[in-house]
């Protein structure tokens, strides 16, 4: 009796483990998200430098660090923070461009989905035009206008 | 129930193997649905091992002596409170228990990271389940707790159920023994999680300090359990073994100390990576070493390869563990080697006199301690291999090597926090060291005057004073500054100071605990022992104590018979009451055991043992030990525990950082959706 329940439990657990594999990948989910992008890493490192700076300030006020040490170290930390900020800005520009490009890709993908696939494949030369166009990008033949604006 | 347990074990093994594969596939393909399945496999593993554990516990509690494990480790007369720990009293049960704790840790690691670190988690699952596969495999194949007794005769085998079991080893029938092994195991097992995160970081090339921040708490928790387990073990030895000490450099004690020392080094050196982006390879090496040593410790404890007072049964799990240790070493070092290019240090050491170099020295000394203890522990194996005779290295070797190392560490405990990051000028040193040094010098001179002339003892107490003063100074200076800036009263200032950076001030409290431990250790130099055969009316003088034997008694219950001496104790003429040391004979196992009588104060313990009876005179041998300052060892252990708990509380700075991380994560996800 107890053994039977135990075996049922094992089977139930196995089904529970297998279920995610059998279900199709839901469309909203892409690959696993990246947790630490170079940009967040840079920002976080800058936070650490600020924290170090705060600590230094506190230790100086508490009388643990002499004036010369304090000034030299402060200079050092600020330099490090500036470097990280610069690197982050460069990275941010890259990311911004990435976002713009990604957005364009996404709009084009969406447009593509709205249109039947063959609508911008040239009937003459068979060239697959990447965008809905009136004339073929390869041979210049006029393409049939489909219900893309529906 | 034996069959249910076996079903649980087999299913757990299957889920573990599946978890290894699914985790690796999810990591490689970065597929959320495979990851989900792998996460569920971890849950499945936990459920199945829990089923096996509960089955075994049920067999134990219901006195089912048909089960070989229950018959050899339990008995009908055993009190209920000692039946529960029978689960981990023997080889088979303790391996099952180990595996169960691993399933809990792995389950928690997966659950707490279900919405973050989703790139690291697949490999974390894979590695945790790899370790789980090994342990469930040996539990199932080599040390199965669900084997049943049977009689083999000419006609075939017939099931056999003895009327009673052999009983639990009497030395284990002690209150701290219920909690000591689980604590140690929680320590040993827990290091699997930070190790898994480290390996995962290497495999996914996410080698910033993210893995360090993620695993800090996952390292501190097992470190805390291991430390507490070690102290509880010392307490058990002190109360049960009857030789008046708490540490004997026994191989099994050393086995638990090794990962603790390596873990201590790791907890210190990660700060270098977080603050300065340094020591990246070193941190990897340390966490690999810590995990390796914790498996090695389990191996030493469980294989019976080295004889020890713990006298666990010798068994044939040795070769399996050797192979597993070799796999861990080969795998982790290979992955580390392949990723060396990603582990370049971001900064250099600016000056020899800095917090960084303090940490560096601390690491070297801790590593030297690891090597010394390791060498002494495995020397019997080495000598056997090289000269074909087993040479055991005793406490004299360890004391000669470890006392100077310990004192050096104590010194660094005091010096480290007083040094600034990057570099410290002579002026800053003068500011910070003058007061603690003067304070220590005054106390040192007083101690010398009071008769403390033993070099190591004097140095130990001198350094304790120095470290104590420097820690108090840190709290005082910090609070004073806060009082000035925020106009708080002193207590509010100390509280806010601590809560703002729980990690640092928790760390200081841990250091304070270490100081108290050293005070306790130093007391051993003043230990006093004497013994005498005593009958009613006999007197024994031990330093200031006068002990008079009033009468000898005896008795029995279903678990044991005992004889006891009733002793009246006076100190300097003041009556201190009665003490009743006992000597018991446990019926099921027919093993004798002394139950000591103890009178503790903060200054010293009066430790009385009934060591045996002289058959000719009918008198009993009373052994008296005066152990100064022992209580400080237990208090120190408690303070270390409290300090660690404090350091686990998220500090205000950390919470701010966490909020920033969250908003950024949301931003990243928003981008992802766009």
JSON list of N, CA, C and O in Angstrom, two decimals, chain B residues 279-326:
[
{"chain": "B", "resi": 279, "resn": "UNK", "atom": "N", "xyz": [42.98, 39.43, -7.16]},
{"chain": "B", "resi": 279, "resn": "UNK", "atom": "CA", "xyz": [42.96, 38.05, -6.63]},
{"chain": "B", "resi": 279, "resn": "UNK", "atom": "C", "xyz": [41.87, 37.18, -7.24]},
{"chain": "B", "resi": 279, "resn": "UNK", "atom": "O", "xyz": [41.32, 36.31, -6.57]},
{"chain": "B", "resi": 280, "resn": "UNK", "atom": "N", "xyz": [41.59, 37.37, -8.51]},
{"chain": "B", "resi": 280, "resn": "UNK", "atom": "CA", "xyz": [40.48, 36.61, -9.10]},
{"chain": "B", "resi": 280, "resn": "UNK", "atom": "C", "xyz": [40.78, 35.12, -9.21]},
{"chain": "B", "resi": 280, "resn": "UNK", "atom": "O", "xyz": [39.92, 34.29, -8.90]},
{"chain": "B", "resi": 281, "resn": "UNK", "atom": "N", "xyz": [41.99, 34.80, -9.66]},
{"chain": "B", "resi": 281, "resn": "UNK", "atom": "CA", "xyz": [42.36, 33.39, -9.79]},
{"chain": "B", "resi": 281, "resn": "UNK", "atom": "C", "xyz": [42.44, 32.76, -8.40]},
{"chain": "B", "resi": 281, "resn": "UNK", "atom": "O", "xyz": [41.95, 31.66, -8.15]},
{"chain": "B", "resi": 282, "resn": "UNK", "atom": "N", "xyz": [43.05, 33.52, -7.50]},
{"chain": "B", "resi": 282, "resn": "UNK", "atom": "CA", "xyz": [43.25, 33.05, -6.13]},
{"chain": "B", "resi": 282, "resn": "UNK", "atom": "C", "xyz": [41.91, 32.69, -5.47]},
{"chain": "B", "resi": 282, "resn": "UNK", "atom": "O", "xyz": [41.79, 31.65, -4.82]},
{"chain": "B", "resi": 283, "resn": "UNK", "atom": "N", "xyz": [40.90, 33.53, -5.67]},
{"chain": "B", "resi": 283, "resn": "UNK", "atom": "CA", "xyz": [39.59, 33.25, -5.08]},
{"chain": "B", "resi": 283, "resn": "UNK", "atom": "C", "xyz": [39.00, 31.97, -5.62]},
{"chain": "B", "resi": 283, "resn": "UNK", "atom": "O", "xyz": [38.40, 31.19, -4.89]},
{"chain": "B", "resi": 284, "resn": "UNK", "atom": "N", "xyz": [39.20, 31.75, -6.94]},
{"chain": "B", "resi": 284, "resn": "UNK", "atom": "CA", "xyz": [38.73, 30.50, -7.53]},
{"chain": "B", "resi": 284, "resn": "UNK", "atom": "C", "xyz": [39.44, 29.32, -6.89]},
{"chain": "B", "resi": 284, "resn": "UNK", "atom": "O", "xyz": [38.82, 28.33, -6.52]},
{"chain": "B", "resi": 285, "resn": "UNK", "atom": "N", "xyz": [40.77, 29.46, -6.75]},
{"chain": "B", "resi": 285, "resn": "UNK", "atom": "CA", "xyz": [41.55, 28.36, -6.16]},
{"chain": "B", "resi": 285, "resn": "UNK", "atom": "C", "xyz": [41.04, 28.08, -4.74]},
{"chain": "B", "resi": 285, "resn": "UNK", "atom": "O", "xyz": [40.86, 26.93, -4.34]},
{"chain": "B", "resi": 286, "resn": "UNK", "atom": "N", "xyz": [40.79, 29.16, -3.99]},
{"chain": "B", "resi": 286, "resn": "UNK", "atom": "CA", "xyz": [40.37, 28.97, -2.60]},
{"chain": "B", "resi": 286, "resn": "UNK", "atom": "C", "xyz": [39.01, 28.27, -2.49]},
{"chain": "B", "resi": 286, "resn": "UNK", "atom": "O", "xyz": [38.83, 27.41, -1.63]},
{"chain": "B", "resi": 287, "resn": "UNK", "atom": "N", "xyz": [38.07, 28.64, -3.35]},
{"chain": "B", "resi": 287, "resn": "UNK", "atom": "CA", "xyz": [36.75, 28.00, -3.21]},
{"chain": "B", "resi": 287, "resn": "UNK", "atom": "C", "xyz": [36.83, 26.54, -3.67]},
{"chain": "B", "resi": 287, "resn": "UNK", "atom": "O", "xyz": [36.20, 25.66, -3.08]},
{"chain": "B", "resi": 288, "resn": "UNK", "atom": "N", "xyz": [37.66, 26.29, -4.69]},
{"chain": "B", "resi": 288, "resn": "UNK", "atom": "CA", "xyz": [37.86, 24.89, -5.11]},
{"chain": "B", "resi": 288, "resn": "UNK", "atom": "C", "xyz": [38.47, 24.10, -3.96]},
{"chain": "B", "resi": 288, "resn": "UNK", "atom": "O", "xyz": [38.02, 23.01, -3.61]},
{"chain": "B", "resi": 289, "resn": "UNK", "atom": "N", "xyz": [39.49, 24.71, -3.33]},
{"chain": "B", "resi": 289, "resn": "UNK", "atom": "CA", "xyz": [40.18, 24.05, -2.22]},
{"chain": "B", "resi": 289, "resn": "UNK", "atom": "C", "xyz": [39.21, 23.78, -1.07]},
{"chain": "B", "resi": 289, "resn": "UNK", "atom": "O", "xyz": [39.19, 22.70, -0.48]},
{"chain": "B", "resi": 290, "resn": "UNK", "atom": "N", "xyz": [38.38, 24.79, -0.76]},
{"chain": "B", "resi": 290, "resn": "UNK", "atom": "CA", "xyz": [37.44, 24.63, 0.35]},
{"chain": "B", "resi": 290, "resn": "UNK", "atom": "C", "xyz": [36.48, 23.48, 0.10]},
{"chain": "B", "resi": 290, "resn": "UNK", "atom": "O", "xyz": [36.26, 22.64, 0.97]},
{"chain": "B", "resi": 291, "resn": "UNK", "atom": "N", "xyz": [35.93, 23.44, -1.11]},
{"chain": "B", "resi": 291, "resn": "UNK", "atom": "CA", "xyz": [34.99, 22.36, -1.41]},
{"chain": "B", "resi": 291, "resn": "UNK", "atom": "C", "xyz": [35.71, 21.01, -1.42]},
{"chain": "B", "resi": 291, "resn": "UNK", "atom": "O", "xyz": [35.22, 20.03, -0.85]},
{"chain": "B", "resi": 292, "resn": "UNK", "atom": "N", "xyz": [36.89, 21.00, -2.03]},
{"chain": "B", "resi": 292, "resn": "UNK", "atom": "CA", "xyz": [37.66, 19.76, -2.08]},
{"chain": "B", "resi": 292, "resn": "UNK", "atom": "C", "xyz": [37.93, 19.25, -0.66]},
{"chain": "B", "resi": 292, "resn": "UNK", "atom": "O", "xyz": [37.74, 18.07, -0.37]},
{"chain": "B", "resi": 293, "resn": "UNK", "atom": "N", "xyz": [38.33, 20.17, 0.23]},
{"chain": "B", "resi": 293, "resn": "UNK", "atom": "CA", "xyz": [38.65, 19.76, 1.59]},
{"chain": "B", "resi": 293, "resn": "UNK", "atom": "C", "xyz": [37.41, 19.31, 2.35]},
{"chain": "B", "resi": 293, "resn": "UNK", "atom": "O", "xyz": [37.49, 18.46, 3.23]},
{"chain": "B", "resi": 294, "resn": "UNK", "atom": "N", "xyz": [36.24, 19.89, 2.00]},
{"chain": "B", "resi": 294, "resn": "UNK", "atom": "CA", "xyz": [35.06, 19.45, 2.73]},
{"chain": "B", "resi": 294, "resn": "UNK", "atom": "C", "xyz": [34.65, 18.04, 2.29]},
{"chain": "B", "resi": 294, "resn": "UNK", "atom": "O", "xyz": [34.20, 17.25, 3.11]},
{"chain": "B", "resi": 295, "resn": "UNK", "atom": "N", "xyz": [34.85, 17.72, 1.02]},
{"chain": "B", "resi": 295, "resn": "UNK", "atom": "CA", "xyz": [34.60, 16.33, 0.58]},
{"chain": "B", "resi": 295, "resn": "UNK", "atom": "C", "xyz": [35.67, 15.41, 1.18]},
{"chain": "B", "resi": 295, "resn": "UNK", "atom": "O", "xyz": [35.39, 14.31, 1.66]},
{"chain": "B", "resi": 296, "resn": "UNK", "atom": "N", "xyz": [36.91, 15.93, 1.19]},
{"chain": "B", "resi": 296, "resn": "UNK", "atom": "CA", "xyz": [38.01, 15.17, 1.77]},
{"chain": "B", "resi": 296, "resn": "UNK", "atom": "C", "xyz": [37.74, 14.89, 3.26]},
{"chain": "B", "resi": 296, "resn": "UNK", "atom": "O", "xyz": [38.00, 13.79, 3.76]},
{"chain": "B", "resi": 297, "resn": "UNK", "atom": "N", "xyz": [37.19, 15.89, 3.93]},
{"chain": "B", "resi": 297, "resn": "UNK", "atom": "CA", "xyz": [36.84, 15.73, 5.35]},
{"chain": "B", "resi": 297, "resn": "UNK", "atom": "C", "xyz": [35.79, 14.66, 5.53]},
{"chain": "B", "resi": 297, "resn": "UNK", "atom": "O", "xyz": [35.91, 13.80, 6.41]},
{"chain": "B", "resi": 298, "resn": "UNK", "atom": "N", "xyz": [34.77, 14.68, 4.68]},
{"chain": "B", "resi": 298, "resn": "UNK", "atom": "CA", "xyz": [33.73, 13.65, 4.75]},
{"chain": "B", "resi": 298, "resn": "UNK", "atom": "C", "xyz": [34.36, 12.28, 4.53]},
{"chain": "B", "resi": 298, "resn": "UNK", "atom": "O", "xyz": [34.05, 11.31, 5.22]},
{"chain": "B", "resi": 299, "resn": "UNK", "atom": "N", "xyz": [35.27, 12.24, 3.56]},
{"chain": "B", "resi": 299, "resn": "UNK", "atom": "CA", "xyz": [35.97, 11.01, 3.23]},
{"chain": "B", "resi": 299, "resn": "UNK", "atom": "C", "xyz": [36.77, 10.49, 4.44]},
{"chain": "B", "resi": 299, "resn": "UNK", "atom": "O", "xyz": [36.65, 9.33, 4.82]},
{"chain": "B", "resi": 300, "resn": "UNK", "atom": "N", "xyz": [37.56, 11.39, 5.07]},
{"chain": "B", "resi": 300, "resn": "UNK", "atom": "CA", "xyz": [38.36, 10.99, 6.23]},
{"chain": "B", "resi": 300, "resn": "UNK", "atom": "C", "xyz": [37.46, 10.49, 7.35]},
{"chain": "B", "resi": 300, "resn": "UNK", "atom": "O", "xyz": [37.75, 9.49, 8.01]},
{"chain": "B", "resi": 301, "resn": "UNK", "atom": "N", "xyz": [36.35, 11.22, 7.57]},
{"chain": "B", "resi": 301, "resn": "UNK", "atom": "CA", "xyz": [35.46, 10.87, 8.66]},
{"chain": "B", "resi": 301, "resn": "UNK", "atom": "C", "xyz": [34.80, 9.52, 8.41]},
{"chain": "B", "resi": 301, "resn": "UNK", "atom": "O", "xyz": [34.56, 8.75, 9.32]},
{"chain": "B", "resi": 302, "resn": "UNK", "atom": "N", "xyz": [34.48, 9.29, 7.16]},
{"chain": "B", "resi": 302, "resn": "UNK", "atom": "CA", "xyz": [33.61, 8.17, 6.84]},
{"chain": "B", "resi": 302, "resn": "UNK", "atom": "C", "xyz": [34.33, 6.91, 6.37]},
{"chain": "B", "resi": 302, "resn": "UNK", "atom": "O", "xyz": [33.76, 5.84, 6.37]},
{"chain": "B", "resi": 303, "resn": "UNK", "atom": "N", "xyz": [35.58, 7.05, 5.90]},
{"chain": "B", "resi": 303, "resn": "UNK", "atom": "CA", "xyz": [36.21, 5.88, 5.27]},
{"chain": "B", "resi": 303, "resn": "UNK", "atom": "C", "xyz": [36.97, 5.03, 6.27]},
{"chain": "B", "resi": 303, "resn": "UNK", "atom": "O", "xyz": [37.25, 3.87, 6.02]},
{"chain": "B", "resi": 304, "resn": "UNK", "atom": "N", "xyz": [37.33, 5.63, 7.41]},
{"chain": "B", "resi": 304, "resn": "UNK", "atom": "CA", "xyz": [38.12, 4.88, 8.38]},
{"chain": "B", "resi": 304, "resn": "UNK", "atom": "C", "xyz": [39.54, 4.64, 7.89]},
{"chain": "B", "resi": 304, "resn": "UNK", "atom": "O", "xyz": [40.24, 3.76, 8.37]},
{"chain": "B", "resi": 305, "resn": "UNK", "atom": "N", "xyz": [39.99, 5.49, 6.93]},
{"chain": "B", "resi": 305, "resn": "UNK", "atom": "CA", "xyz": [41.33, 5.31, 6.37]},
{"chain": "B", "resi": 305, "resn": "UNK", "atom": "C", "xyz": [42.40, 5.64, 7.42]},
{"chain": "B", "resi": 305, "resn": "UNK", "atom": "O", "xyz": [43.48, 5.06, 7.45]},
{"chain": "B", "resi": 306, "resn": "UNK", "atom": "N", "xyz": [42.08, 6.58, 8.32]},
{"chain": "B", "resi": 306, "resn": "UNK", "atom": "CA", "xyz": [43.00, 6.93, 9.40]},
{"chain": "B", "resi": 306, "resn": "UNK", "atom": "C", "xyz": [42.30, 6.63, 10.71]},
{"chain": "B", "resi": 306, "resn": "UNK", "atom": "O", "xyz": [41.14, 7.03, 10.90]},
{"chain": "B", "resi": 307, "resn": "UNK", "atom": "N", "xyz": [42.98, 5.93, 11.63]},
{"chain": "B", "resi": 307, "resn": "UNK", "atom": "CA", "xyz": [42.28, 5.59, 12.87]},
{"chain": "B", "resi": 307, "resn": "UNK", "atom": "C", "xyz": [42.14, 6.85, 13.73]},
{"chain": "B", "resi": 307, "resn": "UNK", "atom": "O", "xyz": [43.00, 7.72, 13.74]},
{"chain": "B", "resi": 308, "resn": "UNK", "atom": "N", "xyz": [41.03, 6.92, 14.45]},
{"chain": "B", "resi": 308, "resn": "UNK", "atom": "CA", "xyz": [40.71, 8.15, 15.17]},
{"chain": "B", "resi": 308, "resn": "UNK", "atom": "C", "xyz": [39.89, 7.80, 16.40]},
{"chain": "B", "resi": 308, "resn": "UNK", "atom": "O", "xyz": [39.30, 6.73, 16.48]},
{"chain": "B", "resi": 309, "resn": "UNK", "atom": "N", "xyz": [39.84, 8.71, 17.37]},
{"chain": "B", "resi": 309, "resn": "UNK", "atom": "CA", "xyz": [39.02, 8.44, 18.55]},
{"chain": "B", "resi": 309, "resn": "UNK", "atom": "C", "xyz": [37.56, 8.30, 18.17]},
{"chain": "B", "resi": 309, "resn": "UNK", "atom": "O", "xyz": [36.77, 7.73, 18.90]},
{"chain": "B", "resi": 310, "resn": "UNK", "atom": "N", "xyz": [37.21, 8.86, 17.02]},
{"chain": "B", "resi": 310, "resn": "UNK", "atom": "CA", "xyz": [35.82, 8.78, 16.61]},
{"chain": "B", "resi": 310, "resn": "UNK", "atom": "C", "xyz": [35.45, 7.36, 16.22]},
{"chain": "B", "resi": 310, "resn": "UNK", "atom": "O", "xyz": [34.29, 7.00, 16.22]},
{"chain": "B", "resi": 311, "resn": "UNK", "atom": "N", "xyz": [36.50, 6.56, 15.86]},
{"chain": "B", "resi": 311, "resn": "UNK", "atom": "CA", "xyz": [36.33, 5.12, 15.66]},
{"chain": "B", "resi": 311, "resn": "UNK", "atom": "C", "xyz": [35.10, 4.75, 14.85]},
{"chain": "B", "resi": 311, "resn": "UNK", "atom": "O", "xyz": [34.34, 3.88, 15.23]},
{"chain": "B", "resi": 312, "resn": "UNK", "atom": "N", "xyz": [34.89, 5.43, 13.75]},
{"chain": "B", "resi": 312, "resn": "UNK", "atom": "CA", "xyz": [33.79, 5.05, 12.89]},
{"chain": "B", "resi": 312, "resn": "UNK", "atom": "C", "xyz": [34.17, 3.77, 12.17]},
{"chain": "B", "resi": 312, "resn": "UNK", "atom": "O", "xyz": [35.34, 3.51, 11.93]},
{"chain": "B", "resi": 313, "resn": "UNK", "atom": "N", "xyz": [33.18, 3.00, 11.81]},
{"chain": "B", "resi": 313, "resn": "UNK", "atom": "CA", "xyz": [33.45, 1.72, 11.19]},
{"chain": "B", "resi": 313, "resn": "UNK", "atom": "C", "xyz": [34.29, 1.88, 9.93]},
{"chain": "B", "resi": 313, "resn": "UNK", "atom": "O", "xyz": [34.07, 2.80, 9.14]},
{"chain": "B", "resi": 314, "resn": "UNK", "atom": "N", "xyz": [35.25, 1.00, 9.77]},
{"chain": "B", "resi": 314, "resn": "UNK", "atom": "CA", "xyz": [36.02, 0.98, 8.52]},
{"chain": "B", "resi": 314, "resn": "UNK", "atom": "C", "xyz": [35.10, 0.48, 7.42]},
{"chain": "B", "resi": 314, "resn": "UNK", "atom": "O", "xyz": [34.22, -0.34, 7.66]},
{"chain": "B", "resi": 315, "resn": "UNK", "atom": "N", "xyz": [35.30, 0.99, 6.23]},
{"chain": "B", "resi": 315, "resn": "UNK", "atom": "CA", "xyz": [34.40, 0.54, 5.18]},
{"chain": "B", "resi": 315, "resn": "UNK", "atom": "C", "xyz": [35.09, 0.61, 3.84]},
{"chain": "B", "resi": 315, "resn": "UNK", "atom": "O", "xyz": [36.24, 1.04, 3.73]},
{"chain": "B", "resi": 316, "resn": "UNK", "atom": "N", "xyz": [34.35, 0.21, 2.82]},
{"chain": "B", "resi": 316, "resn": "UNK", "atom": "CA", "xyz": [34.97, 0.15, 1.50]},
{"chain": "B", "resi": 316, "resn": "UNK", "atom": "C", "xyz": [34.54, 1.32, 0.62]},
{"chain": "B", "resi": 316, "resn": "UNK", "atom": "O", "xyz": [34.56, 1.22, -0.59]},
{"chain": "B", "resi": 317, "resn": "UNK", "atom": "N", "xyz": [34.16, 2.44, 1.22]},
{"chain": "B", "resi": 317, "resn": "UNK", "atom": "CA", "xyz": [33.79, 3.57, 0.37]},
{"chain": "B", "resi": 317, "resn": "UNK", "atom": "C", "xyz": [35.02, 4.37, -0.05]},
{"chain": "B", "resi": 317, "resn": "UNK", "atom": "O", "xyz": [34.92, 5.26, -0.88]},
{"chain": "B", "resi": 318, "resn": "UNK", "atom": "N", "xyz": [36.18, 4.06, 0.55]},
{"chain": "B", "resi": 318, "resn": "UNK", "atom": "CA", "xyz": [37.41, 4.80, 0.26]},
{"chain": "B", "resi": 318, "resn": "UNK", "atom": "C", "xyz": [37.72, 4.98, -1.21]},
{"chain": "B", "resi": 318, "resn": "UNK", "atom": "O", "xyz": [37.86, 6.10, -1.69]},
{"chain": "B", "resi": 319, "resn": "UNK", "atom": "N", "xyz": [37.81, 3.88, -1.98]},
{"chain": "B", "resi": 319, "resn": "UNK", "atom": "CA", "xyz": [38.17, 4.02, -3.40]},
{"chain": "B", "resi": 319, "resn": "UNK", "atom": "C", "xyz": [37.21, 4.92, -4.17]},
{"chain": "B", "resi": 319, "resn": "UNK", "atom": "O", "xyz": [37.63, 5.70, -5.03]},
{"chain": "B", "resi": 320, "resn": "UNK", "atom": "N", "xyz": [35.90, 4.82, -3.84]},
{"chain": "B", "resi": 320, "resn": "UNK", "atom": "CA", "xyz": [34.91, 5.65, -4.55]},
{"chain": "B", "resi": 320, "resn": "UNK", "atom": "C", "xyz": [35.20, 7.13, -4.30]},
{"chain": "B", "resi": 320, "resn": "UNK", "atom": "O", "xyz": [35.15, 7.95, -5.20]},
{"chain": "B", "resi": 321, "resn": "UNK", "atom": "N", "xyz": [35.47, 7.44, -3.02]},
{"chain": "B", "resi": 321, "resn": "UNK", "atom": "CA", "xyz": [35.76, 8.83, -2.68]},
{"chain": "B", "resi": 321, "resn": "UNK", "atom": "C", "xyz": [37.03, 9.31, -3.36]},
{"chain": "B", "resi": 321, "resn": "UNK", "atom": "O", "xyz": [37.11, 10.45, -3.81]},
{"chain": "B", "resi": 322, "resn": "UNK", "atom": "N", "xyz": [38.04, 8.43, -3.42]},
{"chain": "B", "resi": 322, "resn": "UNK", "atom": "CA", "xyz": [39.30, 8.82, -4.06]},
{"chain": "B", "resi": 322, "resn": "UNK", "atom": "C", "xyz": [39.04, 9.21, -5.52]},
{"chain": "B", "resi": 322, "resn": "UNK", "atom": "O", "xyz": [39.53, 10.24, -5.99]},
{"chain": "B", "resi": 323, "resn": "UNK", "atom": "N", "xyz": [38.24, 8.39, -6.20]},
{"chain": "B", "resi": 323, "resn": "UNK", "atom": "CA", "xyz": [37.93, 8.70, -7.60]},
{"chain": "B", "resi": 323, "resn": "UNK", "atom": "C", "xyz": [37.16, 10.02, -7.69]},
{"chain": "B", "resi": 323, "resn": "UNK", "atom": "O", "xyz": [37.47, 10.88, -8.52]},
{"chain": "B", "resi": 324, "resn": "UNK", "atom": "N", "xyz": [36.19, 10.19, -6.80]},
{"chain": "B", "resi": 324, "resn": "UNK", "atom": "CA", "xyz": [35.38, 11.41, -6.83]},
{"chain": "B", "resi": 324, "resn": "UNK", "atom": "C", "xyz": [36.24, 12.65, -6.58]},
{"chain": "B", "resi": 324, "resn": "UNK", "atom": "O", "xyz": [36.11, 13.67, -7.28]},
{"chain": "B", "resi": 325, "resn": "UNK", "atom": "N", "xyz": [37.15, 12.56, -5.60]},
{"chain": "B", "resi": 325, "resn": "UNK", "atom": "CA", "xyz": [38.04, 13.69, -5.31]},
{"chain": "B", "resi": 325, "resn": "UNK", "atom": "C", "xyz": [38.91, 14.00, -6.53]},
{"chain": "B", "resi": 325, "resn": "UNK", "atom": "O", "xyz": [39.13, 15.17, -6.87]},
{"chain": "B", "resi": 326, "resn": "UNK", "atom": "N", "xyz": [39.38, 12.94, -7.20]},
{"chain": "B", "resi": 326, "resn": "UNK", "atom": "CA", "xyz": [40.20, 13.15, -8.39]},
{"chain": "B", "resi": 326, "resn": "UNK", "atom": "C", "xyz": [39.38, 13.84, -9.48]},
{"chain": "B", "resi": 326, "resn": "UNK", "atom": "O", "xyz": [39.88, 14.75, -10.16]}
]
